[in-house]
């Protein structure tokens, strides 16, 4: 493929990547491109190929076929230059529990070749960005889960990477922490184009964890925290997640299944594919409603959600189904409380696409 | 509720200094599908282990199917099914052999009952498939079959859908509803906010405490302090700075390429747009947002 990464501002450009393990095609012809200032979400279940794709991109695994170019460097031919552009937070990142927060960052910084006059100001700045500056001397083993998460992110950021790869950073994590984490990532990307340098402040007297939590909570709504310097050229983020609802926070999403990206677009464009094709039905008894809905010729899928049903209908069939269902349910002795078209969610899209993929 | 299948009173479990489950109270009625939502480490599994009599409560008690969960745990376990997070299935056995083995543990040797279970979880025809070769979604069905082989009236599912894809997840939920229609009571834990939407009622756990339990719609109505709006405005950061100062705005967060805000209930779109005008902000669009259980969780955690 011919492209000029700097011209298009593409920081990640992978084409036709393939990797198999035995008979399993873990990554099966994956191409993806990420621009500066973009958050790209790789969404799929365990075993879909998300982690393998990331490992191919960072050069931890060698692809059977295809190529990956990071900031203009081919990961296979110019591995060192390409790797120097990355910050990578793996699914099971490890921090040294016996080291302090600052010592952990120092370890990562020095492992990545940062000199002693570089790492300290940079580390302090990053710790302030993620809200951990008051804890720089605390032993890592004594941090809460959410704080460890932020320290992991800080470690991945210490080399000022142009490309940030985050492999399921929020799986199983408290929603409050998850929200904070996303705010940091979005802030990082949206600020990175036009940042002003700001010197790290010296640490204030240590606060207790509760005080900081409270402070974080009060700051969260406004997010008037510190900014991060010297990434003026823009950062690209690749983040993987099994959570469909989380994917809507990305600028673009690739839905992954069985090693393939089965669809790729902005979350709103993906949802638009099912516009006016998902109906919500409330009424009783639920089994009659479901039975009647399943019988309708234009109904493709019926899913119970607690006290209501979500019904996916064929293209341009919503009006027909709406009018037919009401009377059909009544004639079977059921009651309709509400029947209306609702906005589809990404999960609806994923399922509809997986089904058509089987055909 | 007189016909409560599960009754939990001040149930508490400490591990040393750590309070894993902290004085929780709830009831589950017959045939209900109740979700137990919380992040890792919030006390979900510890609660289930106490309900099954595998752990002794440090305080409080639980009655399950009319029996004291800890003192009469054998009676409870004979009548309840449990599918754990990391279910053990023998990879080298076939589907039928696994089911027969676990049936034997419960003293079930009747072949027609085992066949009925296979049918129920949609594994008929896969009897002689080696378990090792099953996909994640099918393994999960087998694990469910194992939990159901003694035909329990109550089923505990501990994060049953972790890691399976949305298609398999939906198929699994179809099974759950089918069971509930046949009178089985179900308590299911999850850390997927969107999955909890499937449940009739949802309990929200954080740091060992049960913060709320209600239907998803009631939780959204009663706990989220206002209406949700999605604001598309440039520059994004400027919006993040000025939006909190607009009268009626309660909270603001970044959502990728736009801002998500919770405002006082009933606030007019015009007022929101008007509040943003004159702040050097180019407001492209303001649309109604869907409240989510994540909003509920975050509201409760504050």
XYZ file of C-alpha atoms in Angstrom, chain A residues 45-46 172-176 178-179 183 186 190-191 194 220-224 227 242-245 249 251 257 287 290 301 303-306 308 347-348 350-351 354, chain B residues 39-40 163-167 169-170 173-174 177 181 191-194 197-200 206 217 237 240-241 244-245 251-257 294 297-298 301-302:
80
model
C -15.280 -10.422 23.161
C -12.411 -12.445 24.624
C -13.866 -5.033 35.832
C -12.985 -1.570 37.077
C -15.264 0.563 39.245
C -17.414 2.826 37.014
C -16.238 5.915 38.864
C -13.603 4.024 34.619
C -15.156 7.421 34.070
C -11.757 11.612 31.076
C -10.061 12.151 26.171
C -8.158 16.809 22.923
C -5.453 18.893 24.572
C -2.627 22.955 21.204
C -14.407 15.851 38.110
C -17.348 17.791 36.857
C -15.222 20.652 35.691
C -11.992 18.815 35.007
C -9.974 21.918 35.478
C -2.502 20.128 31.370
C -15.302 -5.696 25.814
C -17.876 -3.090 26.877
C -20.194 -1.987 24.105
C -21.394 1.038 26.058
C -16.783 7.298 23.863
C -14.145 8.755 17.872
C -15.078 -10.855 15.815
C -44.405 -14.471 27.064
C -42.616 -12.377 22.813
C -34.792 -10.575 16.593
C -34.757 -9.661 23.130
C -36.150 -9.362 26.623
C -34.821 -6.543 28.801
C -36.358 -7.039 32.219
C -39.689 -4.889 28.192
C -24.755 -3.976 20.896
C -27.745 -4.134 18.533
C -22.836 -5.815 16.639
C -25.446 -8.559 16.803
C -22.596 -10.893 13.327
C -17.074 -3.769 39.940
C -14.489 -6.429 40.808
C -15.811 -12.507 27.968
C -18.440 -13.998 25.653
C -19.533 -12.025 22.634
C -22.810 -10.096 22.542
C -24.556 -12.657 20.360
C -24.667 -13.200 25.640
C -28.130 -12.542 24.256
C -30.205 -14.352 28.432
C -32.952 -15.949 26.364
C -35.811 -15.813 30.794
C -40.874 -18.327 33.046
C -19.906 -5.947 36.096
C -21.417 -4.957 32.757
C -23.604 -1.912 33.318
C -25.538 -2.535 30.134
C -30.540 -3.689 32.054
C -31.729 -7.208 31.293
C -32.735 -7.805 34.900
C -36.144 -7.105 36.417
C -19.819 -0.859 45.929
C -36.201 2.355 35.199
C -12.414 21.920 26.145
C -16.045 21.569 29.450
C -14.968 24.760 31.171
C -20.677 23.806 34.618
C -21.330 27.547 35.050
C -22.529 17.680 36.045
C -20.516 17.438 32.851
C -18.259 14.786 31.398
C -16.357 14.251 28.166
C -17.748 11.623 25.816
C -15.266 11.317 22.965
C -16.301 13.975 20.497
C -23.574 3.886 34.789
C -23.794 4.066 39.714
C -21.778 7.269 39.521
C -20.926 6.694 44.435
C -20.715 10.433 44.920
